Coordinates of C-alpha atoms in Angstrom, one line a residue:
Chain A
M1 CA -2.0 -5.6 -52.3
N2 CA -5.0 -3.7 -53.6
E3 CA -7.3 -1.8 -51.2
T4 CA -10.0 -4.4 -51.0
A5 CA -7.5 -7.1 -50.1
Y6 CA -6.0 -4.8 -47.5
S7 CA -9.4 -4.1 -46.0
V8 CA -10.0 -7.8 -45.7
A9 CA -6.6 -8.4 -44.1
A10 CA -7.0 -5.4 -41.7
S11 CA -10.5 -6.7 -40.7
V12 CA -9.2 -10.2 -39.9
M13 CA -6.1 -8.8 -38.1
R14 CA -8.4 -6.9 -35.7
Y15 CA -9.3 -10.2 -34.0
L16 CA -5.6 -11.2 -33.9
F17 CA -4.7 -8.0 -32.1
V18 CA -7.4 -8.5 -29.5
V19 CA -6.2 -12.1 -29.0
L20 CA -2.6 -10.9 -28.6
L21 CA -3.7 -8.2 -26.1
A22 CA -5.7 -10.7 -24.1
F23 CA -2.7 -13.0 -24.1
V24 CA -0.5 -10.2 -22.8
I25 CA -3.0 -9.2 -20.1
F26 CA -3.8 -12.7 -18.8
G27 CA -0.2 -13.8 -19.2
A28 CA 0.9 -10.8 -17.1
I29 CA -1.8 -11.5 -14.5
A30 CA -0.9 -15.2 -14.2
R31 CA 2.8 -14.4 -13.9
S32 CA 2.2 -11.6 -11.4
V33 CA 0.3 -14.1 -9.2
L34 CA 3.0 -16.7 -9.5
E35 CA 5.8 -14.2 -8.9
G36 CA 3.9 -12.9 -5.9
R37 CA 3.6 -16.4 -4.4
R38 CA 7.3 -17.0 -5.0
L39 CA 8.4 -13.7 -3.4
R40 CA 6.1 -14.3 -0.4
A41 CA 7.5 -17.8 0.0
A42 CA 11.1 -16.4 -0.2
R43 CA 10.2 -13.7 2.4
R44 CA 8.7 -16.3 4.7
V45 CA 11.9 -18.4 4.4
A46 CA 14.1 -15.3 5.0
G47 CA 12.2 -14.5 8.1
L48 CA 12.5 -18.0 9.7
S49 CA 14.2 -18.5 13.0
I50 CA 15.9 -21.7 11.8
R51 CA 17.2 -22.1 8.3
A52 CA 19.1 -25.4 8.2
L53 CA 19.1 -29.0 9.6
E54 CA 22.2 -30.8 10.8
I55 CA 21.9 -34.6 10.7
L56 CA 23.3 -36.1 13.9
A57 CA 22.3 -39.8 13.3
P58 CA 22.4 -42.4 11.8
E59 CA 26.2 -42.6 11.3
R60 CA 26.1 -42.7 7.5
Y61 CA 24.4 -39.3 7.3
K62 CA 26.1 -37.7 10.3
G63 CA 27.5 -34.2 9.6
K64 CA 25.3 -33.6 6.5
W65 CA 23.5 -30.2 6.3
F66 CA 20.3 -29.4 4.5
P67 CA 18.9 -25.8 4.0
L68 CA 15.2 -25.3 4.7
C69 CA 12.8 -24.2 2.0
E70 CA 9.3 -23.0 2.4
D71 CA 7.9 -26.5 2.6
T72 CA 10.7 -29.0 3.4
Y73 CA 9.9 -32.7 3.2
I74 CA 12.0 -35.2 5.2
G75 CA 11.9 -38.9 4.3
S76 CA 13.5 -41.9 2.7
A77 CA 12.4 -41.0 -0.8
E78 CA 15.1 -39.7 -3.1
D79 CA 12.9 -36.7 -4.2
C80 CA 12.5 -35.4 -0.7
D81 CA 14.1 -32.0 0.2
V82 CA 16.0 -33.9 3.0
P83 CA 16.4 -37.4 1.4
L84 CA 17.6 -40.0 3.9
P85 CA 17.3 -43.4 2.1
H86 CA 18.0 -46.7 3.9
T87 CA 16.6 -45.4 7.2
D88 CA 13.4 -46.4 9.0
L89 CA 11.7 -43.2 7.8
R90 CA 8.7 -43.4 5.4
D91 CA 9.0 -42.0 1.9
E92 CA 7.6 -38.6 3.1
H93 CA 7.9 -39.0 6.8
A94 CA 7.6 -35.4 8.0
R95 CA 7.5 -31.9 6.8
I96 CA 8.7 -28.6 8.1
F97 CA 6.8 -25.6 6.9
C98 CA 6.6 -21.9 7.5
R99 CA 3.8 -20.4 9.6
H100 CA 3.8 -16.9 11.1
G101 CA 7.6 -16.7 10.9
D102 CA 8.1 -20.1 12.7
A103 CA 9.4 -23.4 11.2
V104 CA 6.7 -25.9 12.2
L105 CA 7.3 -29.7 12.3
Q106 CA 4.5 -32.0 11.3
T107 CA 5.2 -35.7 11.3
R108 CA 3.1 -38.7 10.3
Q109 CA 4.2 -40.9 13.1
R110 CA 4.3 -39.1 16.4
R111 CA 4.8 -42.3 18.3
F112 CA 8.4 -42.6 17.3
C113 CA 9.2 -38.9 17.3
E114 CA 10.8 -36.7 20.0
V115 CA 11.6 -33.0 20.1
N116 CA 14.2 -32.3 22.8
G117 CA 13.3 -35.6 24.5
A118 CA 9.6 -35.0 24.7
K119 CA 6.7 -36.2 22.5
P120 CA 5.7 -33.3 20.2
A121 CA 2.3 -31.9 19.5
R122 CA 0.7 -32.5 16.1
R123 CA 2.4 -29.3 14.9
T124 CA 5.5 -28.2 16.8
A125 CA 7.3 -24.9 16.3
L126 CA 11.0 -25.5 16.1
S127 CA 13.8 -23.2 17.2
D128 CA 17.6 -22.9 17.0
G129 CA 19.3 -25.8 18.8
D130 CA 16.2 -28.1 19.0
V131 CA 17.1 -31.8 18.6
V132 CA 14.6 -34.0 16.8
W133 CA 14.5 -37.8 16.8
M134 CA 12.4 -39.6 14.2
Q135 CA 12.8 -43.4 14.2
D136 CA 16.5 -43.9 13.8
V137 CA 17.2 -40.4 12.4
C138 CA 18.3 -37.5 14.6
F139 CA 18.8 -33.9 13.5
A140 CA 19.4 -30.5 15.0
C141 CA 17.8 -27.3 14.0
R142 CA 20.3 -24.6 13.1
K143 CA 20.0 -20.8 12.5
R144 CA 22.3 -20.9 9.5
M145 CA 24.4 -23.2 7.3
P146 CA 28.1 -23.7 8.1
G147 CA 30.1 -21.0 6.3
A148 CA 27.3 -18.4 6.6
P149 CA 28.4 -15.1 8.1
E150 CA 27.5 -14.5 11.7
V151 CA 24.9 -11.8 11.7
P152 CA 23.9 -10.4 15.1
D153 CA 20.3 -10.6 16.0
E154 CA 18.3 -7.4 15.9
Q155 CA 17.4 -7.7 19.6
D156 CA 21.1 -8.0 20.6
Chain B
M1 CA 16.2 -21.8 -0.8
N2 CA 19.0 -19.2 -1.1
R3 CA 18.0 -17.3 -4.3
I4 CA 14.9 -15.8 -5.9
R5 CA 13.5 -17.6 -8.9
H6 CA 11.8 -15.1 -11.2
V7 CA 9.0 -16.3 -13.4
S8 CA 9.7 -16.7 -17.1
V9 CA 8.0 -14.0 -19.2
A10 CA 9.4 -15.2 -22.6
S11 CA 6.0 -16.2 -24.0
V12 CA 4.5 -12.8 -23.1
L13 CA 7.5 -11.0 -24.6
C14 CA 7.0 -13.1 -27.7
A15 CA 3.4 -12.1 -27.9
V16 CA 4.4 -8.4 -27.8
L17 CA 7.0 -9.0 -30.6
V18 CA 4.3 -10.9 -32.6
F19 CA 2.0 -7.9 -32.1
I20 CA 4.6 -5.5 -33.5
A21 CA 5.3 -7.9 -36.4
A22 CA 1.6 -8.1 -37.2
C23 CA 1.0 -4.4 -37.1
F24 CA 4.0 -3.5 -39.3
I25 CA 3.4 -6.3 -41.8
L26 CA -0.1 -4.9 -42.2
L27 CA 1.1 -1.3 -42.4
A28 CA 3.6 -2.3 -45.1
F29 CA 0.7 -3.0 -47.4
S30 CA -1.5 0.0 -46.5
G31 CA -2.3 2.7 -49.1
G32 CA -2.3 0.2 -52.0
R33 CA 1.5 -0.1 -52.2
F34 CA 4.3 -2.0 -50.6
D35 CA 6.2 0.0 -47.9
G36 CA 9.5 -1.8 -47.0
A37 CA 10.3 1.0 -44.5
A38 CA 7.4 -0.3 -42.3
L39 CA 9.0 -3.7 -42.0
L40 CA 12.4 -2.2 -41.3
F41 CA 10.7 0.1 -38.6
G42 CA 9.0 -2.9 -37.0
L43 CA 12.3 -4.8 -37.0
L44 CA 14.1 -1.9 -35.4
L45 CA 11.4 -1.6 -32.7
C46 CA 11.7 -5.3 -31.9
L47 CA 15.5 -5.0 -31.6
L48 CA 15.2 -1.9 -29.4
I49 CA 12.8 -3.7 -27.0
I50 CA 15.1 -6.8 -26.8
A51 CA 18.2 -4.6 -26.3
E52 CA 16.4 -2.6 -23.6
Y53 CA 15.3 -5.8 -21.9
I54 CA 18.8 -7.3 -21.9
S55 CA 20.4 -4.0 -20.7
L56 CA 17.9 -3.6 -17.9
L57 CA 18.4 -7.2 -16.6
W58 CA 22.2 -6.6 -16.9
I59 CA 22.0 -3.4 -14.8
A60 CA 19.3 -4.6 -12.4
P61 CA 19.0 -8.5 -12.4
H62 CA 15.9 -8.4 -10.1
A63 CA 14.1 -5.8 -12.2
D64 CA 10.3 -6.3 -12.7
R65 CA 10.2 -8.2 -16.0
I66 CA 6.4 -8.2 -16.2
L67 CA 6.3 -4.4 -15.8
F68 CA 8.9 -4.0 -18.6
I69 CA 6.8 -6.1 -20.9
L70 CA 3.6 -4.2 -20.2
I71 CA 5.5 -0.9 -20.9
A72 CA 7.0 -2.4 -24.1
F73 CA 3.5 -3.3 -25.3
L74 CA 2.2 0.2 -24.7
T75 CA 5.2 1.8 -26.4
S76 CA 4.8 -0.6 -29.4
L77 CA 1.2 0.2 -29.7
G78 CA 2.1 3.9 -29.7
M79 CA 4.7 3.4 -32.4
A80 CA 2.3 1.4 -34.6
V81 CA -0.4 4.1 -34.3
Q82 CA 2.2 6.9 -34.9
Y83 CA 3.6 5.1 -38.0
R84 CA 0.1 4.6 -39.3
M85 CA -0.4 8.4 -39.1
G86 CA 3.0 9.3 -40.6
A87 CA 6.4 7.6 -40.9
E88 CA 8.4 10.7 -40.1
S89 CA 6.8 11.3 -36.7
A90 CA 7.1 7.6 -35.8
L91 CA 10.8 7.7 -36.6
H92 CA 11.2 10.7 -34.2
Q93 CA 9.2 8.7 -31.6
L94 CA 11.5 5.7 -32.1
L95 CA 14.6 7.9 -31.5
M96 CA 12.9 9.2 -28.4
A97 CA 12.2 5.6 -27.3
L98 CA 15.9 4.9 -27.7
I99 CA 16.8 7.9 -25.5
G100 CA 14.0 6.9 -23.1
G101 CA 15.4 3.4 -22.9
A102 CA 18.8 4.8 -21.8
A103 CA 17.0 7.1 -19.3
L104 CA 15.2 4.0 -17.9
C105 CA 18.5 2.1 -17.4
V106 CA 20.2 5.2 -15.8
A107 CA 17.2 5.7 -13.5
A108 CA 17.2 2.0 -12.5
A109 CA 20.9 2.2 -11.8
V110 CA 20.5 5.3 -9.7
M111 CA 17.6 3.9 -7.7
K112 CA 19.7 1.0 -6.6
R113 CA 21.3 3.6 -4.3
P114 CA 18.2 5.8 -3.5
A115 CA 20.3 8.1 -1.3
I116 CA 21.6 9.7 -4.5
L117 CA 18.1 10.7 -5.6
R118 CA 17.2 11.8 -2.1
V119 CA 20.2 14.1 -2.0
M120 CA 19.3 15.4 -5.4
S121 CA 15.7 16.2 -4.5
I122 CA 16.4 19.7 -3.2
P123 CA 18.4 20.8 -6.4
F124 CA 15.6 19.2 -8.4
A125 CA 13.0 21.3 -6.6
L126 CA 14.9 24.6 -7.2
T127 CA 15.6 23.7 -10.8
S128 CA 11.9 22.8 -11.4
L129 CA 10.7 26.1 -10.0
L130 CA 13.3 28.1 -12.0
I131 CA 12.4 26.4 -15.2
L132 CA 8.7 26.9 -14.7
V133 CA 9.2 30.6 -13.9
A134 CA 11.5 31.0 -17.0
L135 CA 8.8 29.4 -19.2
L136 CA 6.4 32.3 -18.3
F137 CA 8.9 34.6 -20.1
V138 CA 10.6 32.5 -22.8
G139 CA 8.2 29.6 -23.2
K140 CA 6.6 28.9 -26.6
E141 CA 2.9 28.5 -26.9
S142 CA 1.4 25.3 -28.4
G143 CA -2.1 23.9 -28.1
G144 CA -3.1 26.9 -25.8
A145 CA -0.4 26.2 -23.2
R146 CA 2.8 28.2 -22.9
N147 CA 4.9 25.2 -21.7
W148 CA 7.4 24.5 -24.5
I149 CA 11.0 25.6 -24.7
S150 CA 13.5 25.4 -27.5
V151 CA 17.0 24.3 -26.9
G152 CA 19.4 24.0 -29.9
G153 CA 16.5 23.7 -32.3
F154 CA 14.8 21.0 -30.3
L155 CA 11.4 21.7 -28.7
F156 CA 10.7 20.0 -25.3
Q157 CA 8.2 20.3 -22.6
P158 CA 9.9 20.8 -19.2
S159 CA 6.7 20.2 -17.2
E160 CA 7.0 16.5 -18.1
F161 CA 10.4 16.4 -16.2
V162 CA 9.0 18.5 -13.4
K163 CA 6.5 15.7 -12.7
V164 CA 9.4 13.3 -12.2
A165 CA 11.3 15.8 -10.0
L166 CA 8.1 16.3 -8.0
I167 CA 8.0 12.6 -7.0
A168 CA 11.6 12.8 -5.7
V169 CA 10.9 16.0 -3.9
L170 CA 7.7 14.9 -2.2
A171 CA 9.1 11.4 -1.3
G172 CA 12.2 13.1 0.2
A173 CA 10.1 15.6 2.2
M174 CA 7.7 12.9 3.4
T175 CA 10.7 10.7 4.4
R176 CA 12.2 13.4 6.6
G177 CA 9.1 13.6 8.7
L178 CA 5.3 13.9 8.7
T179 CA 4.7 16.8 11.1
V180 CA 3.0 19.9 9.6
K181 CA 6.3 21.9 10.1
K182 CA 8.3 19.3 8.1
L183 CA 5.6 19.0 5.4
I184 CA 5.3 22.8 4.8
P185 CA 8.1 22.9 2.2
A186 CA 6.6 20.0 0.2
I187 CA 3.1 21.7 0.3
L188 CA 4.5 25.0 -0.7
F189 CA 6.5 23.4 -3.5
T190 CA 3.4 21.6 -4.8
L191 CA 1.3 24.8 -4.6
G192 CA 4.1 26.7 -6.4
V193 CA 4.4 24.2 -9.2
A194 CA 0.6 23.9 -9.6
A195 CA 0.2 27.7 -9.7
L196 CA 3.0 28.1 -12.3
L197 CA 1.4 25.4 -14.4
V198 CA -2.0 27.2 -14.2
L199 CA -0.3 30.4 -15.3
Q200 CA 1.1 28.6 -18.3
R201 CA -2.5 27.4 -19.0
D202 CA -1.2 23.8 -18.6
L203 CA -4.3 22.8 -16.5
G204 CA -3.9 19.0 -17.0
A205 CA -0.4 19.1 -15.5
A206 CA -1.6 21.2 -12.6
M207 CA -4.4 18.8 -11.9
L208 CA -1.9 15.9 -12.1
V209 CA 0.5 17.5 -9.7
A210 CA -2.3 18.1 -7.2
G211 CA -3.6 14.5 -7.6
V212 CA -0.1 12.9 -7.1
F213 CA 0.5 15.1 -4.0
L214 CA -2.8 14.0 -2.4
I215 CA -2.2 10.3 -3.2
L216 CA 1.4 10.4 -1.8
F217 CA 0.2 12.4 1.2
Y218 CA -2.4 9.8 2.0
A219 CA 0.1 6.9 1.4
A220 CA 2.7 8.5 3.7
T221 CA 0.4 9.7 6.5
G222 CA -2.7 7.6 6.3
K223 CA -4.8 10.7 7.3
L224 CA -8.0 10.4 5.3
G225 CA -9.6 13.5 6.8
A226 CA -6.6 15.7 5.9
T227 CA -6.5 14.2 2.4
F228 CA -10.2 14.9 1.8
L229 CA -9.5 18.5 3.1
G230 CA -6.8 18.8 0.5
L231 CA -9.2 17.4 -2.1
A232 CA -11.8 19.9 -1.2
A233 CA -9.2 22.7 -1.4
G234 CA -8.2 21.4 -4.9
G235 CA -11.9 21.4 -5.9
A236 CA -12.2 25.0 -4.6
G237 CA -9.1 25.9 -6.6
A238 CA -10.5 24.3 -9.7
Y239 CA -13.8 26.2 -9.3
A240 CA -11.9 29.5 -8.8
G241 CA -10.0 28.7 -12.0
Y242 CA -13.3 28.1 -13.8
L243 CA -14.6 31.5 -12.6
A244 CA -11.3 33.3 -13.4
F245 CA -10.3 31.9 -16.8
D246 CA -12.5 32.0 -19.9
H247 CA -10.7 29.1 -21.6
V248 CA -11.6 26.9 -18.6
K249 CA -15.2 28.0 -18.9
A250 CA -15.1 27.1 -22.6
R251 CA -13.7 23.6 -21.9
V252 CA -16.2 22.9 -19.2
G253 CA -19.0 24.1 -21.5
A254 CA -17.7 21.9 -24.3
W255 CA -17.5 18.9 -21.9
L256 CA -21.1 19.4 -20.7
D257 CA -22.6 19.7 -24.2
P258 CA -20.1 19.2 -27.0
W259 CA -22.8 19.1 -29.6
A260 CA -24.1 22.6 -28.7
T261 CA -20.6 24.0 -29.4
Y262 CA -19.7 21.6 -32.2
S263 CA -18.4 24.2 -34.6
T264 CA -16.1 25.8 -31.9
S265 CA -14.8 24.4 -28.6
G266 CA -16.9 21.2 -28.7
Y267 CA -15.5 20.0 -32.1
Q268 CA -12.6 18.0 -30.7
I269 CA -14.7 16.1 -28.1
A270 CA -17.5 15.5 -30.5
Q271 CA -15.1 14.2 -33.2
G272 CA -13.3 12.0 -30.6
L273 CA -16.6 10.5 -29.5
M274 CA -17.7 9.9 -33.1
A275 CA -14.4 8.2 -33.8
I276 CA -14.8 5.8 -30.8
A277 CA -18.4 5.1 -31.9
S278 CA -17.5 4.5 -35.5
G279 CA -14.9 1.9 -34.4
G280 CA -17.5 -0.2 -32.7
L281 CA -16.6 -3.2 -30.6
W282 CA -13.9 -4.6 -32.9
G283 CA -12.6 -1.4 -34.7
E284 CA -12.5 -0.5 -38.4
G285 CA -9.1 -2.1 -38.9
L286 CA -5.5 -0.7 -38.7
G287 CA -5.1 1.9 -41.4
L288 CA -8.9 2.1 -42.2
G289 CA -10.0 4.8 -39.8
S290 CA -10.0 8.6 -40.3
P291 CA -7.9 9.9 -37.5
G292 CA -7.1 13.1 -39.4
L293 CA -10.6 14.3 -38.6
I294 CA -9.8 14.6 -34.9
P295 CA -7.7 17.5 -33.7
A296 CA -4.6 16.5 -31.7
Y297 CA -5.0 12.9 -32.9
R298 CA -1.3 12.1 -32.4
T299 CA -1.1 13.4 -28.8
D300 CA -4.2 14.0 -26.6
Y301 CA -6.6 12.0 -28.7
V302 CA -4.6 9.0 -29.5
F303 CA -6.9 6.8 -27.4
A304 CA -9.8 7.8 -29.7
V305 CA -7.7 6.7 -32.7
I306 CA -6.9 3.4 -31.0
C307 CA -10.6 2.8 -30.3
E308 CA -11.6 3.7 -33.9
E309 CA -9.0 1.4 -35.5
F310 CA -8.6 -1.4 -33.0
G311 CA -12.1 -1.3 -31.4
I312 CA -13.6 -0.6 -28.0
V313 CA -12.7 -4.1 -26.7
F314 CA -9.1 -3.4 -27.5
G315 CA -9.4 0.0 -25.9
I316 CA -10.7 -1.6 -22.7
G317 CA -7.7 -4.0 -22.9
V318 CA -5.3 -1.0 -23.1
I319 CA -6.9 0.4 -19.9
A320 CA -6.4 -3.0 -18.3
V321 CA -2.7 -2.9 -19.3
Y322 CA -2.4 0.5 -17.6
A323 CA -4.2 -0.9 -14.5
L324 CA -1.7 -3.7 -14.4
V325 CA 1.2 -1.3 -14.7
V326 CA -0.2 0.6 -11.7
V327 CA -0.7 -2.6 -9.7
R328 CA 2.9 -3.7 -10.4
G329 CA 4.1 -0.3 -9.3
V330 CA 2.1 -0.4 -6.0
M331 CA 3.3 -4.0 -5.4
I332 CA 6.9 -2.7 -5.8
A333 CA 6.2 0.1 -3.4
L334 CA 4.7 -2.2 -0.8
A335 CA 7.6 -4.6 -1.0
S336 CA 10.2 -1.9 -0.3
E337 CA 11.6 -1.6 3.2
D338 CA 13.2 1.8 2.5
R339 CA 10.7 4.5 3.1
F340 CA 12.1 6.9 0.5
S341 CA 12.2 4.2 -2.3
S342 CA 8.7 3.0 -1.3
L343 CA 7.2 6.6 -1.6
C344 CA 9.1 7.1 -4.9
A345 CA 7.6 3.9 -6.3
F346 CA 4.2 4.8 -5.0
G347 CA 4.5 8.3 -6.5
C348 CA 5.5 6.8 -9.9
A349 CA 2.5 4.4 -9.9
S350 CA 0.1 7.2 -8.9
L351 CA 1.6 9.5 -11.6
V352 CA 0.8 6.9 -14.3
A353 CA -2.6 6.2 -12.8
V354 CA -3.7 9.9 -12.5
Q355 CA -2.3 10.9 -15.9
T356 CA -4.0 8.0 -17.7
F357 CA -7.3 8.7 -15.9
I358 CA -7.2 12.4 -16.8
I359 CA -6.5 11.8 -20.5
I360 CA -8.7 8.8 -21.1
G361 CA -11.4 10.3 -18.9
G362 CA -11.2 13.4 -21.0
V363 CA -11.4 11.6 -24.3
I364 CA -14.4 9.5 -23.3
K365 CA -16.1 12.6 -21.8
L366 CA -16.0 11.3 -18.2
I367 CA -14.3 14.5 -17.0
P368 CA -13.5 17.9 -18.8
L369 CA -10.7 17.4 -21.3
T370 CA -7.2 18.8 -20.4
G371 CA -4.3 18.6 -22.8
I372 CA -1.9 16.0 -21.5
T373 CA -0.4 13.0 -23.1
M374 CA -1.4 9.3 -22.8
P375 CA 1.7 7.7 -21.1
F376 CA 4.0 5.7 -23.4
V377 CA 1.5 5.9 -26.4
S378 CA 1.1 9.6 -27.3
Y379 CA 3.4 11.3 -29.7
G380 CA 6.0 13.4 -27.7
G381 CA 9.6 12.9 -26.9
S382 CA 9.5 14.7 -23.5
S383 CA 6.6 12.7 -22.3
L384 CA 8.0 9.4 -23.4
I385 CA 11.5 10.0 -21.9
A386 CA 9.9 11.3 -18.6
F387 CA 7.7 8.2 -18.3
M388 CA 10.6 5.9 -19.2
T389 CA 12.5 7.5 -16.3
V390 CA 9.5 6.9 -14.1
V391 CA 9.6 3.2 -15.1
G392 CA 13.3 3.2 -14.5
I393 CA 12.7 4.4 -10.9
L394 CA 10.2 1.6 -10.4
Q395 CA 12.6 -0.9 -11.8
G396 CA 15.4 0.3 -9.6
V397 CA 13.3 0.0 -6.5
A398 CA 12.2 -3.5 -7.6
A399 CA 15.8 -4.5 -8.2
R400 CA 16.8 -3.3 -4.8
N401 CA 13.9 -5.2 -3.1
G402 CA 15.0 -8.4 -4.9
A403 CA 18.7 -7.9 -4.0
E404 CA 17.9 -7.3 -0.3
L405 CA 15.6 -10.3 -0.1
E406 CA 18.3 -12.5 -1.8
K407 CA 20.9 -11.2 0.6
K408 CA 18.8 -12.2 3.5
L409 CA 18.3 -15.7 2.0
R410 CA 22.0 -16.1 1.4
E411 CA 23.0 -14.9 4.9
A412 CA 21.7 -18.1 6.4
A413 CA 22.2 -20.6 3.5
P414 CA 25.1 -19.5 1.2

């Protein structure tokens, strides 16, 4: 390559270098934001007072366990985090989400919902051992999944 | 949710590899002849980055991938600029990057058990002081500073490693307690290191040590008043240095008006500014500048070379990459539940931030110029290995943070 051709190539490449640097910077920023969200979500889940749901009714799902994630959807749709098809639940009937270290239940139909035998508020914080009825479905809130090691509470 | 899903950074890593390929393909045709060695060099650099990435994730699965890629970009940029200025020095730098990569992995592995580094902080402190004292007698002078030592024919700069030791020593001392009595050894150690560096005429490193101490002190105690008092004391010390040493007066004079002393002490600053200006917004093109006109173009003034050949827009982008490295470092420090690890990570981030500020600030005439390297980019094995170790410490802390969080997630839902 003669020097004139090299000069032309180097001049054109200047813009490619800037584009690549911009891609690295903005790519790193976007991924930093995404990773930060994921880590915060994981920290919120790790700090929850309850981490699993044990299905008590109906009979066909009795004994099944589901871990909670940051935003757990419960319903009859197959793509829910807690899928319970062929029940009276709506597709996405209720959700349990993290707020200030609590797992909070929010349901679409409060009329047919009970938490420990009482009608819940619009948003109800759940704790270990709480029993929730929604239509024909009943589940208990648990601190950990079966098989998880017993870890003493810090306050104990 | 019982495990952490890390984001995929493959596309950003590919962009770095494309950057390396573009640089070295272009350099292969510079000078009017085909240089196959440039292509081979670029290939080796790509392989080194990939090997380091795989090794790091094998040692520390929760290591900060984004941080690694940002460092890989800066190191690659340094390699391309060094190769453009001489293949031999670039090959030396590549070898140092290989050793630096190993240092990064070792530091990451060590930081998974921070107690090891904590225990080692006292021997590090004593060794650092001993080396700096020895340099006063057996050190070799280069660039006005007597801070080089020759071991087995290899020249290296111990003050670069003292910076890393300083972080461990200060973090260790500030973990033990924050009362004045408990902080006295750390303050005395910092003063001792800074004084020895001043005696060696390594003013940039002395300024850096003081800056890192103050930032770490503020991070550990949150006492703004005491930090400003320390800053004022540092300023008074700098002024005393200005009055006591002629070379400091000359540097400040050159900074205030480089054109008045263009033929003597102002030459370097003036040439650097002219190089940045001649590059304009988009640069002259890789291989088309005249870096040889700037003194210390491989080391202290590499940022002026980057601005001349890649442009000011690219130079601002490089500063943004450094800013991201520092932000990632601070995020790692904030996520750590272990106080010693957190302070170590914060110290590492502040070391990169302060050193980058001092050298880029000096090159663009924002502050008086002091001879230190631009992290990961400048020519110099000691600096590259030391900063790779600093990144290794950050990666180790990030890996430990991730492992602890995952352990908590699995405790409840295995």
